[in-house]
Coordinates of C-alpha atoms and ligand atoms in Angstrom, one line a residue:
X1 CA 0.0 0.0 0.0
X2 CA 2.9 2.3 0.3
X3 CA 4.1 3.3 -3.0
X4 CA 6.2 6.4 -2.1
X5 CA 9.8 6.2 -1.4
X6 CA 10.8 6.4 2.2
X7 CA 14.0 7.9 3.6
X8 CA 16.9 5.7 4.4
X9 CA 15.9 5.8 8.1
X10 CA 12.5 4.3 7.7
X11 CA 11.6 1.0 6.1
X12 CA 8.2 0.8 4.3
X13 CA 5.5 -1.4 5.8
X14 CA 5.3 -4.9 4.4
X15 CA 8.8 -4.8 3.0
X16 CA 8.6 -8.6 3.0
X17 CA 10.3 -11.2 0.8
X18 CA 7.3 -11.5 -1.5
X19 CA 7.7 -10.2 -5.0
X20 CA 4.5 -8.2 -5.6
X21 CA 2.7 -5.3 -4.2
X22 CA -0.4 -7.4 -4.2
X23 CA 0.8 -10.2 -2.0
X24 CA 2.7 -7.8 0.3
X25 CA -0.5 -6.1 1.6
X26 CA -2.9 -9.0 1.0
X27 CA -5.1 -6.8 -1.1
X28 CA -5.2 -8.9 -4.3
X29 CA -7.0 -11.5 -2.3
X30 CA -9.8 -9.3 -1.2
X31 CA -9.0 -6.8 1.6
X32 CA -6.8 -3.9 2.1
X33 CA -5.9 -3.4 5.7
X34 CA -6.5 0.1 7.0
X35 CA -3.0 0.8 8.3
X36 CA -2.0 4.3 9.2
X37 CA 0.5 5.8 6.8
X38 CA 4.2 6.0 7.6
X39 CA 5.2 9.6 7.5
X40 CA 8.4 10.6 5.8
X41 CA 11.0 11.5 8.3
X42 CA 14.4 12.7 7.4
X43 CA 17.1 11.1 9.5
X44 CA 18.0 13.6 12.2
X45 CA 21.4 15.1 11.4
X46 CA 23.6 15.1 14.5
X47 CA 22.7 13.7 17.9
X48 CA 19.3 14.5 19.4
X49 CA 19.4 16.1 22.7
X50 CA 16.8 16.3 25.5
X51 CA 15.7 19.6 27.0
X52 CA 18.4 19.4 29.7
X53 CA 21.0 19.1 26.9
X54 CA 22.0 15.5 27.4
X55 CA 22.4 13.3 24.4
X56 CA 19.5 10.9 23.5
X57 CA 19.8 7.5 21.9
X58 CA 18.9 7.4 18.2
X59 CA 15.1 7.1 17.7
X60 CA 15.6 3.7 16.1
X61 CA 16.8 2.3 19.5
X62 CA 14.8 -0.9 20.2
X63 CA 13.4 -1.7 23.6
X64 CA 11.6 -4.9 24.8
X65 CA 8.7 -5.2 27.2
X66 CA 7.7 -8.4 29.0
X67 CA 4.1 -8.6 27.9
X68 CA 1.6 -11.2 29.3
X69 CA 0.7 -13.9 26.8
X70 CA -2.7 -14.2 28.3
X71 CA -4.3 -11.4 30.4
X72 CA -6.8 -14.0 31.7
X73 CA -4.1 -16.4 32.8
X74 CA -0.8 -14.5 33.7
X75 CA 0.6 -17.9 34.7
X76 CA 1.1 -18.6 31.0
X77 CA 4.1 -16.3 31.1
X78 CA 5.3 -13.5 28.9
X79 CA 6.7 -12.7 25.4
X80 CA 9.0 -9.9 24.2
X81 CA 7.0 -7.0 22.9
X82 CA 9.0 -4.4 20.9
X83 CA 8.8 -0.7 21.4
X84 CA 10.6 2.5 20.5
X85 CA 10.8 5.5 22.8
X86 CA 12.3 9.1 23.0
X87 CA 12.2 12.0 25.4
X88 CA 13.4 14.9 23.4
X89 CA 10.9 17.3 25.0
X90 CA 10.2 15.5 28.3
X91 CA 10.1 17.3 31.5
X92 CA 9.1 15.7 34.8
X93 CA 5.3 15.8 35.1
X94 CA 4.8 15.8 31.3
X95 CA 2.5 13.3 29.6
X96 CA 3.5 9.9 28.3
X97 CA 2.2 9.5 24.7
X98 CA 1.7 5.9 23.6
X99 CA 0.7 4.6 20.2
X100 CA 0.7 1.3 18.4
X101 CA 0.7 1.3 14.6
X102 CA -1.7 -1.6 14.8
X103 CA -1.7 -4.2 12.0
X104 CA 1.8 -4.2 10.8
X105 CA 5.5 -4.6 11.6
X106 CA 6.1 -1.5 13.8
X107 CA 9.8 -1.2 12.7
X108 CA 9.6 1.8 10.4
X109 CA 7.1 3.7 12.4
X110 CA 9.7 5.6 14.4
X111 CA 8.5 8.8 12.7
X112 CA 5.6 8.6 15.1
X113 CA 8.0 9.5 17.9
X114 CA 8.8 12.8 16.3
X115 CA 7.1 16.1 15.7
X116 CA 6.2 15.2 12.0
X117 CA 3.3 13.5 13.7
X118 CA 0.6 14.7 16.1
X119 CA 2.2 12.4 18.7
X120 CA 5.5 14.4 18.7
X121 CA 3.7 17.7 18.4
X122 CA 1.7 17.0 21.5
X123 CA 5.0 15.9 23.2
X124 CA 6.8 19.1 22.1
X125 CA 3.9 21.3 23.3
X126 CA 3.3 19.6 26.6
X127 CA 6.9 18.4 27.4
X128 CA 5.9 14.8 27.0
X129 CA 7.7 11.6 26.0
X130 CA 6.7 9.4 23.1
X131 CA 6.4 5.6 22.7
X132 CA 5.6 3.4 19.7
X133 CA 4.7 -0.2 20.7
X134 CA 4.3 -3.1 18.3
X135 CA 0.9 -4.9 18.4
X136 CA 1.0 -8.5 19.4
X137 CA 1.1 -11.0 16.5
X138 CA 2.7 -8.4 14.2
X139 CA 6.4 -7.9 13.3
X140 CA 8.6 -9.6 15.8
X141 CA 6.2 -9.3 18.8
X142 CA 4.8 -12.8 18.9
X143 CA 3.8 -14.9 21.9
X144 CA 4.5 -18.0 19.8
X145 CA 6.9 -18.9 17.0
X146 CA 4.1 -19.2 14.4
X147 CA 0.7 -17.9 13.4
X148 CA -1.1 -21.2 13.6
X149 CA -4.8 -21.2 14.6
X150 CA -3.7 -22.5 18.1
X151 CA -1.4 -19.6 18.5
X152 CA -3.9 -17.1 17.2
X153 CA -6.3 -17.9 20.0
X154 CA -4.4 -15.3 21.9
X155 CA -4.8 -12.7 19.1
X156 CA -8.0 -11.0 20.1
X157 CA -9.2 -7.5 20.6
X158 CA -9.5 -7.8 24.4
X159 CA -5.9 -9.1 24.6
X160 CA -4.7 -6.2 22.4
X161 CA -6.5 -3.6 24.6
X162 CA -5.2 -5.2 27.8
X163 CA -1.7 -5.1 26.3
X164 CA -1.8 -1.3 26.1
X165 CA -3.1 -1.1 29.7
X166 CA -0.5 -3.6 31.1
X167 CA 2.3 -1.8 29.2
X168 CA 1.4 1.6 30.7
X169 CA 1.1 0.1 34.2
X170 CA 4.3 -1.8 34.2
X171 CA 6.9 -0.5 31.7
X172 CA 10.2 0.9 33.0
X173 CA 11.1 3.6 30.5
X174 CA 14.7 4.3 29.7
X175 CA 14.4 8.0 30.2
X176 CA 15.4 9.7 33.5
X177 CA 12.6 9.1 36.0
X178 CA 11.1 6.6 33.6
X179 CA 10.4 3.9 36.2
X180 CA 8.0 6.2 38.1
X181 CA 5.5 7.4 35.5
X182 CA 2.7 4.9 35.7
X183 CA -0.9 6.0 35.1
X184 CA -1.9 7.9 38.2
X185 CA 1.6 9.4 38.6
X186 CA 1.8 10.8 35.1
X187 CA -1.0 11.5 32.5
X188 CA -0.9 8.9 29.7
X189 CA -2.3 9.8 26.3
X190 CA -3.2 7.0 23.9
X191 CA -3.0 7.8 20.2
X192 CA -4.0 5.7 17.2
X193 CA -4.8 5.9 13.6
X194 CA -7.2 3.7 11.6
X195 CA -7.5 0.2 13.3
X196 CA -5.2 1.5 16.1
X197 CA -7.5 4.5 16.4
X198 CA -10.4 2.1 17.0
X199 CA -8.2 0.3 19.5
X200 CA -7.7 3.7 21.2
X201 CA -11.5 4.1 21.6
X202 CA -12.0 0.4 22.5
X203 CA -9.2 0.5 25.1
X204 CA -10.6 3.6 26.8
X205 CA -14.1 2.1 26.7
X206 CA -13.2 -1.3 28.1
X207 CA -10.5 0.0 30.6
X208 CA -11.7 3.4 31.8
X209 CA -9.5 5.5 34.0
X210 CA -6.1 4.3 32.8
X211 CA -5.4 6.7 29.9
X212 CA -6.1 10.3 30.8
X213 CA -6.8 11.3 27.2
X214 CA -7.0 9.8 23.8
X215 CA -6.6 10.9 20.2
X216 CA -8.3 8.7 17.5
X217 CA -7.5 9.4 13.9
X218 CA -9.7 7.8 11.2
X219 CA -10.7 5.3 13.8
X220 CA -12.7 2.5 12.3
X221 CA -14.8 1.9 15.5
X222 CA -17.8 0.2 13.8
X223 CA -17.3 -3.4 12.7
X224 CA -19.1 -3.9 9.3
X225 CA -19.2 -7.2 7.4
X226 CA -20.3 -6.0 4.0
X227 CA -18.3 -2.8 3.8
X228 CA -19.2 -1.8 0.3
X229 CA -19.2 1.8 1.4
X230 CA -15.4 1.7 1.5
X231 CA -15.6 2.8 -2.2
X232 CA -18.2 5.5 -1.7
X233 CA -15.8 8.4 -0.6
X234 CA -13.6 7.4 -3.6
X235 CA -16.5 7.4 -6.0
X236 CA -17.7 10.8 -4.8
X237 CA -14.4 12.6 -4.5
X238 CA -12.4 11.2 -7.5
X239 CA -12.3 13.2 -10.7
X240 CA -15.8 12.9 -12.2
X241 CA -14.5 11.9 -15.7
X242 CA -12.7 9.0 -14.1
X243 CA -15.6 7.9 -11.9
X244 CA -18.0 8.0 -14.9
X245 CA -15.7 5.9 -17.1
X246 CA -15.0 3.4 -14.3
X247 CA -18.7 3.0 -13.6
X248 CA -19.3 2.5 -17.3
X249 CA -16.7 -0.2 -17.6
X250 CA -17.8 -2.0 -14.4
X251 CA -21.4 -2.1 -15.5
X252 CA -20.2 -3.5 -18.8
X253 CA -18.0 -6.1 -17.1
X254 CA -20.9 -7.3 -14.8
X255 CA -23.2 -7.6 -17.9
X256 CA -20.8 -9.5 -20.0
X257 CA -19.6 -11.8 -17.1
X258 CA -23.2 -12.5 -16.2
X259 CA -24.9 -12.8 -19.5
X260 CA -22.2 -12.8 -22.2
X261 CA -21.2 -15.7 -24.5
X262 CA -18.0 -17.6 -23.7
X263 CA -16.2 -15.8 -26.5
X264 CA -17.3 -12.3 -25.2
X265 CA -16.2 -13.2 -21.7
X266 CA -12.8 -14.5 -22.8
X267 CA -12.2 -11.4 -24.9
X268 CA -13.1 -9.1 -22.0
X269 CA -10.8 -10.9 -19.6
X270 CA -8.0 -10.6 -22.1
X271 CA -8.4 -6.9 -22.3
X272 CA -6.5 -6.7 -19.0
X273 CA -4.2 -9.6 -19.8
X274 CA -6.2 -11.8 -17.4
X275 CA -7.3 -14.4 -19.9
X276 CA -5.6 -17.1 -17.8
X277 CA -7.5 -16.3 -14.6
X278 CA -10.3 -18.8 -14.4
X279 CA -12.8 -17.3 -12.0
X280 CA -14.8 -14.3 -13.2
X281 CA -15.2 -12.8 -9.7
X282 CA -11.4 -12.8 -9.4
X283 CA -11.0 -11.0 -12.7
X284 CA -13.7 -8.4 -11.9
X285 CA -12.6 -8.1 -8.3
X286 CA -9.0 -7.5 -9.3
X287 CA -10.0 -4.2 -10.9
X288 CA -10.6 -2.9 -7.4
X289 CA -6.8 -2.6 -7.1
X290 CA -6.8 0.7 -9.0
X291 CA -9.3 2.1 -6.5
X292 CA -7.5 0.8 -3.4
X293 CA -4.6 3.0 -4.5
X294 CA -6.7 5.9 -3.3
X295 CA -6.0 4.9 0.4
X296 CA -2.4 6.0 0.0
X297 CA -3.4 9.6 -0.9
X298 CA -2.8 12.6 1.3
X299 CA -3.8 16.2 0.9
X300 CA -0.4 16.9 -0.8
X301 CA -0.5 13.9 -3.2
X302 CA -0.4 15.0 -6.8
X303 CA 0.6 13.7 -10.2
X304 CA 2.7 10.6 -9.9
X305 CA 0.7 8.9 -7.2
X306 CA -0.7 5.5 -8.4
X307 CA -4.3 6.6 -8.2
X308 CA -3.8 9.7 -10.4
X309 CA -1.7 7.7 -12.8
X310 CA -4.7 5.5 -13.3
X311 CA -7.1 8.3 -13.9
X312 CA -4.6 10.0 -16.2
X313 CA -4.3 6.7 -18.2
X314 CA -8.1 6.7 -18.7
X315 CA -8.8 10.3 -19.1
X316 CA -5.9 11.9 -21.0
X317 CA -6.1 11.1 -24.8
X318 CA -3.6 12.7 -27.2
X319 CA -2.6 15.2 -24.5
X320 CA -6.2 16.2 -24.0
X321 CA -8.3 15.7 -20.8
X322 CA -11.8 14.3 -21.0
X323 CA -14.6 16.5 -19.9
X324 CA -16.6 15.7 -16.8
X325 CA -18.5 12.9 -18.6
X326 CA -15.4 10.9 -19.5
X327 CA -14.6 9.5 -23.0
X328 CA -17.0 6.6 -22.9
X329 CA -16.9 2.8 -22.8
X330 CA -14.6 2.0 -25.7
X331 CA -11.8 4.4 -24.8
X332 CA -12.1 3.5 -21.1
X333 CA -11.8 -0.3 -21.8
X334 CA -8.8 0.1 -24.1
X335 CA -7.0 2.6 -22.0
X336 CA -7.6 0.6 -18.7
X337 CA -6.4 -2.6 -20.4
X338 CA -3.3 -0.9 -21.8
X339 CA -2.5 0.5 -18.4
X340 CA -2.6 -3.0 -16.9
X341 CA -0.7 -4.5 -19.7
X342 CA 2.1 -1.9 -19.8
X343 CA 2.4 -0.8 -16.2
X344 CA 0.0 -2.0 -13.6
X345 CA 0.2 -5.8 -13.7
X346 CA 3.9 -5.6 -13.2
X347 CA 3.5 -3.2 -10.3
X348 CA 0.9 -5.4 -8.7
X349 CA 2.1 -8.9 -9.4
X350 CA 5.7 -8.7 -10.6
X351 CA 6.7 -11.9 -12.2
X352 CA 3.8 -14.0 -10.7
X353 CA 1.2 -15.5 -13.0
X354 CA -2.3 -14.2 -12.7
X355 CA -3.7 -17.2 -10.9
X356 CA -1.0 -17.1 -8.2
X357 CA -1.2 -13.3 -7.8
X358 CA -5.0 -12.7 -8.2
X359 CA -6.7 -16.0 -7.9
X360 CA -8.6 -16.9 -4.7
X361 CA -9.7 -20.5 -5.4
X362 CA -6.6 -22.6 -4.8
X363 CA -6.6 -23.3 -1.0
X364 CA -3.1 -24.9 -1.3
X365 CA -1.4 -21.6 -2.1
X366 CA 1.1 -20.3 0.4
X367 CA -0.9 -17.2 1.1
X368 CA -3.4 -19.3 3.0
X369 CA -1.0 -22.0 4.4
X370 CA 2.1 -20.0 5.4
X371 CA 2.0 -19.7 9.2
X372 CA 5.4 -18.1 9.8
X373 CA 5.5 -15.0 11.9
X374 CA 5.8 -11.4 10.6
X375 CA 3.0 -12.0 8.1
X376 CA 0.8 -9.0 8.7
X377 CA -1.8 -10.0 6.1
X378 CA -2.5 -13.3 7.9
X379 CA -2.6 -11.7 11.4
X380 CA -4.9 -9.0 10.1
X381 CA -7.2 -11.5 8.3
X382 CA -7.6 -13.3 11.6
X383 CA -9.2 -10.2 13.1
X384 CA -11.1 -9.5 9.9
X385 CA -12.6 -13.1 9.8
X386 CA -13.4 -13.3 13.5
X387 CA -14.3 -9.8 14.6
X388 CA -14.6 -7.0 12.2
X389 CA -15.3 -8.0 8.6
X390 CA -14.7 -4.8 6.6
X391 CA -15.0 -6.8 3.4
X392 CA -14.6 -4.3 0.5
X393 CA -17.2 -5.3 -2.0
X394 CA -19.5 -4.2 -4.7
X395 CA -22.6 -2.1 -3.7
X396 CA -26.2 -3.4 -3.4
X397 CA -28.2 -3.5 -6.6
X398 CA -29.4 0.0 -7.7
X399 CA -26.5 1.9 -6.3
X400 CA -24.0 3.6 -8.5
X401 CA -21.0 1.3 -8.7
X402 CA -17.3 1.6 -9.4
X403 CA -16.8 -2.0 -8.1
X404 CA -18.2 -5.3 -9.4
X405 CA -21.3 -6.8 -7.8
X406 CA -19.8 -10.3 -8.5
X407 CA -17.7 -9.7 -5.3
X408 CA -19.9 -10.1 -2.2
X409 CA -19.1 -11.1 1.4
X410 CA -19.1 -14.8 0.6
X411 CA -16.1 -14.2 -1.6
X412 CA -14.1 -13.1 1.4
X413 CA -15.7 -15.5 3.9
X414 CA -14.6 -18.4 1.7
X415 CA -11.0 -17.1 1.9
X416 CA -11.4 -17.0 5.7
X417 CA -12.1 -20.7 5.6
X418 CA -8.9 -21.3 3.5
X419 CA -6.8 -19.3 5.9
X420 CA -8.0 -20.8 9.1
X421 CA -9.6 -24.3 8.5
X422 CA -8.8 -25.3 12.1
X423 CA -10.9 -22.4 13.4
X424 CA -13.9 -22.6 11.1
X425 CA -14.1 -26.4 10.5
X426 CA -16.7 -27.4 8.0
X427 CA -18.1 -23.9 7.7
X428 CA -17.0 -22.8 4.2
X429 CA -18.2 -19.2 4.6
X430 CA -17.8 -18.2 8.2
X431 CA -19.4 -14.9 9.1
X432 CA -17.4 -12.5 11.3
X433 CA -18.9 -11.7 14.6
X434 CA -19.2 -8.0 13.9
X435 CA -22.4 -7.5 15.9
X436 CA -20.7 -8.9 19.0
X437 CA -17.8 -6.6 18.5
X438 CA -20.0 -3.6 18.2
X439 CA -22.1 -4.7 21.2
X440 CA -19.0 -5.1 23.3
X441 CA -17.2 -1.8 22.3
X442 CA -20.3 0.2 21.4
X443 CA -19.2 0.9 17.8
X444 CA -20.2 4.3 16.6
X445 CA -21.9 4.9 20.0
X446 CA -18.5 5.3 21.7
X447 CA -18.6 7.7 24.6
X448 CA -15.4 8.4 26.4
X449 CA -14.3 11.6 28.2
X450 CA -11.3 13.3 26.8
X451 CA -11.3 11.3 23.6
X452 CA -10.6 13.5 20.6
X453 CA -11.7 12.0 17.3
X454 CA -10.5 13.3 13.9
X455 CA -11.8 12.1 10.5
X456 CA -11.3 13.0 6.8
X457 CA -14.1 13.5 4.4
X458 CA -12.2 11.7 1.6
X459 CA -11.1 8.8 3.8
X460 CA -12.4 5.5 2.2
X461 CA -12.8 4.2 5.8
X462 CA -15.0 7.1 6.8
X463 CA -18.2 5.0 6.8
X464 CA -16.7 2.8 9.6
X465 CA -16.1 5.9 11.7
X466 CA -18.3 8.1 13.8
X467 CA -18.4 10.5 10.9
X468 CA -20.0 8.1 8.4
X469 CA -23.0 10.4 7.8
X470 CA -25.2 7.4 8.3
X471 CA -25.2 8.1 12.0
X472 CA -25.5 11.4 13.8
X473 CA -22.8 11.4 16.4
X474 CA -22.6 14.8 18.0
X475 CA -19.2 16.4 18.9
X476 CA -19.2 17.4 22.6
X477 CA -16.7 19.3 24.7
X478 CA -15.7 16.0 26.4
X479 CA -15.5 14.0 23.2
X480 CA -14.8 16.4 20.4
X481 CA -15.2 15.2 16.8
X482 CA -13.6 17.1 13.9
X483 CA -14.0 16.2 10.2
X484 CA -11.6 17.8 7.8
X485 CA -11.4 17.4 4.0
X486 CA -8.4 15.0 4.4
X487 CA -7.9 11.4 3.5
X488 CA -7.0 8.4 5.7
X489 CA -5.3 9.6 8.9
X490 CA -4.3 12.9 7.2
X491 CA -4.5 14.7 10.5
X492 CA -2.0 12.3 12.2
X493 CA 1.1 13.2 10.2
X494 CA 2.7 15.9 8.2
X495 CA 3.5 15.4 4.5
Ligands
LIG501 C1 10.5 19.6 15.4 O1 11.6 19.1 16.2 C2 12.9 19.4 15.7 C3 13.9 18.8 16.5 O2 13.8 17.4 16.5 C4 13.1 20.9 15.6 O3 14.3 21.2 15.0 C5 12.0 21.5 14.8 O4 12.0 22.9 14.9 C6 10.6 21.1 15.4 N1 9.5 21.5 14.5 C7 8.6 22.4 14.8 C8 7.6 22.8 13.8 O5 8.6 22.9 16.0
LIG502 C1 3.4 -23.4 16.7 O1 4.2 -23.0 17.8 C2 3.8 -23.7 19.0 C3 4.5 -23.1 20.2 O2 5.7 -22.4 19.8 C4 4.2 -25.2 18.8 O3 3.9 -25.9 20.0 C5 3.3 -25.7 17.7 O4 3.7 -27.0 17.4 C6 3.5 -24.9 16.4 N1 2.5 -25.3 15.4 C7 2.8 -25.6 14.2 C8 1.7 -26.0 13.4 O5 3.9 -25.5 13.7
LIG503 C1 -28.6 -10.7 -17.2 O1 -29.8 -10.9 -17.9 C2 -30.9 -11.0 -17.1 C3 -32.1 -11.4 -18.1 O2 -32.1 -10.6 -19.2 C4 -31.2 -9.6 -16.5 O3 -32.3 -9.6 -15.7 C5 -30.0 -9.2 -15.7 O4 -30.1 -7.9 -15.2 C6 -28.7 -9.3 -16.5 N1 -27.6 -9.2 -15.6 C7 -26.7 -8.2 -15.7 C8 -25.6 -8.1 -14.7 O5 -26.6 -7.5 -16.6
LIG504 C1 -10.4 14.7 -16.1 O1 -9.3 13.9 -16.0 C2 -8.0 14.6 -15.8 C3 -6.9 13.6 -15.9 O2 -7.0 12.6 -14.9 C4 -8.1 15.4 -14.5 O3 -6.9 16.1 -14.4 C5 -9.3 16.3 -14.5 O4 -9.4 17.0 -13.3 C6 -10.6 15.6 -14.8 N1 -11.6 16.5 -15.0 C7 -12.9 16.3 -14.6 C8 -13.9 17.4 -14.8 O5 -13.2 15.3 -14.0
LIG505 C1 -3.5 -6.7 -23.1 O1 -2.7 -7.9 -23.5 C2 -3.5 -9.0 -24.0 C3 -2.5 -10.1 -24.2 O2 -1.9 -10.5 -23.1 C4 -4.2 -8.6 -25.2 O3 -5.0 -9.7 -25.6 C5 -5.0 -7.4 -25.0 O4 -5.6 -7.0 -26.2 C6 -4.2 -6.3 -24.4 N1 -5.2 -5.2 -24.0 C7 -5.1 -4.0 -24.6 C8 -6.1 -3.0 -24.3 O5 -4.3 -3.7 -25.5
LIG506 C1 -2.5 -24.8 -6.3 O1 -1.4 -24.2 -5.6 C2 -0.4 -25.2 -5.4 C3 0.7 -24.5 -4.5 O2 1.2 -23.3 -5.1 C4 0.2 -25.6 -6.7 O3 1.2 -26.6 -6.4 C5 -0.9 -26.3 -7.5 O4 -0.4 -26.6 -8.8 C6 -2.1 -25.3 -7.6 N1 -3.2 -26.0 -8.3 C7 -3.8 -25.5 -9.4 C8 -5.0 -26.3 -9.8 O5 -3.4 -24.5 -9.9
LIG507 C1 -17.0 -32.1 8.9 O1 -16.7 -32.9 7.7 C2 -16.2 -34.2 8.0 C3 -15.8 -34.8 6.7 O2 -16.5 -34.4 5.6 C4 -17.2 -35.0 8.8 O3 -16.7 -36.3 9.1 C5 -17.6 -34.3 10.1 O4 -18.6 -35.0 10.7 C6 -18.0 -32.8 9.8 N1 -18.2 -32.1 11.0 C7 -19.2 -31.4 11.3 C8 -19.2 -30.7 12.6 O5 -20.1 -31.2 10.5
LIG508 C1 -26.4 -7.8 13.2 O1 -27.2 -6.7 13.6 C2 -28.0 -6.2 12.5 C3 -28.6 -4.9 13.0 O2 -29.1 -5.1 14.3 C4 -29.0 -7.3 12.1 O3 -29.7 -6.8 11.0 C5 -28.2 -8.5 11.6 O4 -29.1 -9.6 11.3 C6 -27.2 -9.0 12.7 N1 -26.4 -10.0 12.1 C7 -26.1 -11.2 12.7 C8 -25.2 -12.1 12.0 O5 -26.5 -11.5 13.8

């Protein structure tokens, strides 16, 4: 999901060994995780110093915390949880600012210790210290040496929220006085973006009185199984020529794939070089990738970002932009196909064949069977399949669509069964327990004193936040809600 180049200091998320963008973030197989964006941070030149002038360790210094494997049974022992910490602005009595990046390897998120993020800006203003802690079952913070279904029994939302609480109550920080700043002695501020923003709200809801204040950016607090509305902010805010043309193509694809002759279907698949992909929902669903690129946009994104490259490919013909109504079906089909053939397939899949990269029907593929640690896509799917859903699908009949209706929740539920057969047994389409999650954490009805909530109008995840527009959650002085015109977590970092 990260297509921009990061400074030498910070490694991009999902910089795994896999070849393709698609397999790195798991999106080709159905779902893009809502990770916060890694801000660009130039490596500080020279040594950082604290306010008293003493030298600080580099912000990449790694620390380990002994975290309980099971908060319901401390006797099970502990595992090493990684964290990063700095005290550039800290003065005794200042707040301790804690964030987990959530569903990814946290190495690379050190920028969230600095003042290019709201975390560091609060620290700078309030003389606080900052901490980034890795979420259990991501990166190298694992209770067990694998991501088997037996291990993943300890990967739950209640364990994740309890981790943040236990960390705050027990950590001995390396900074001067850092063993005497537990909640009650110092004010703790919990910050999160996206899933970790939801975790901020969920932690403060389920463990009141530990964190003095919270900041939740683009927090996806409402679990939703059929999350077709992921694509609504994109449809509404993308250039209109591009949305009209995408809609025209997708309507055509659904018609041909549903009612066309075998020859018509084959010709249409081949338009994108996907003639060898056997399942039509995989072909039509793969076209979502161009729209998922929207999630990486920020208010300063311009020409050169993947999403705008796509719209330019469709809408610029012989150096001329289409008007608001686009160029129409024929041009859109040809230009979209050419973009895939010449640029996009290679970006998404590298050297992989289409079935390996984009197919979702071969349960023997390593994407489902690989249980080695530091596989963020698998750890995230576990939460998706059990607790939150967020399946990014085509809309209900009658709605304007930029995404195929051939892809519906069963498409993803089937993949949950491939990922975790030992969990779901004979159920070939297990349904996530989204209602139970919402009942437990109150979803959009979250009410927490001193929780600040920020959302972006153009965020594709907005319909899972309190600013969806489907609900009328009122901003109050004790739980302020602000909606800007930004994208996903735009308020959280500086670009
Ligand atoms: C952010 O912190 C750096 C030191 O790490 C400082 O040089 C810079 O002025 C700060 N930026 C702002 C906007 O205060
Ligand atoms: C996963 O790890 C656990 C504990 O580290 C081990 O007991 C178990 O055999 C492993 N499972 C698989 C399927 O490798
Ligand atoms: C397929 O054809 C049937 C019968 O003509 C029609 O009702 C349906 O809407 C068509 N489906 C699509 C996706 O065009
Ligand atoms: C049409 O597409 C071009 C190229 O992507 C874009 O710059 C322009 O803003 C679009 N215009 C409208 C009216 O949608
Ligand atoms: C894309 O490549 C395939 C061959 O792999 C070809 O059949 C198809 O026509 C190409 N699409 C376009 C729009 O040129
Ligand atoms: C399914 O995937 C496995 C593992 O990659 C591969 O060996 C096998 O040939 C694939 N089966 C089909 C029908 O493509
Ligand atoms: C699951 O399927 C297996 C083999 O098809 C069968 O033996 C078993 O009884 C089934 N279990 C349940 C709970 O339906
Ligand atoms: C979840 O709750 C909604 C709204 O209350 C209800 O319509 C739906 O049937 C419930 N789903 C399940 C799986 O219980």
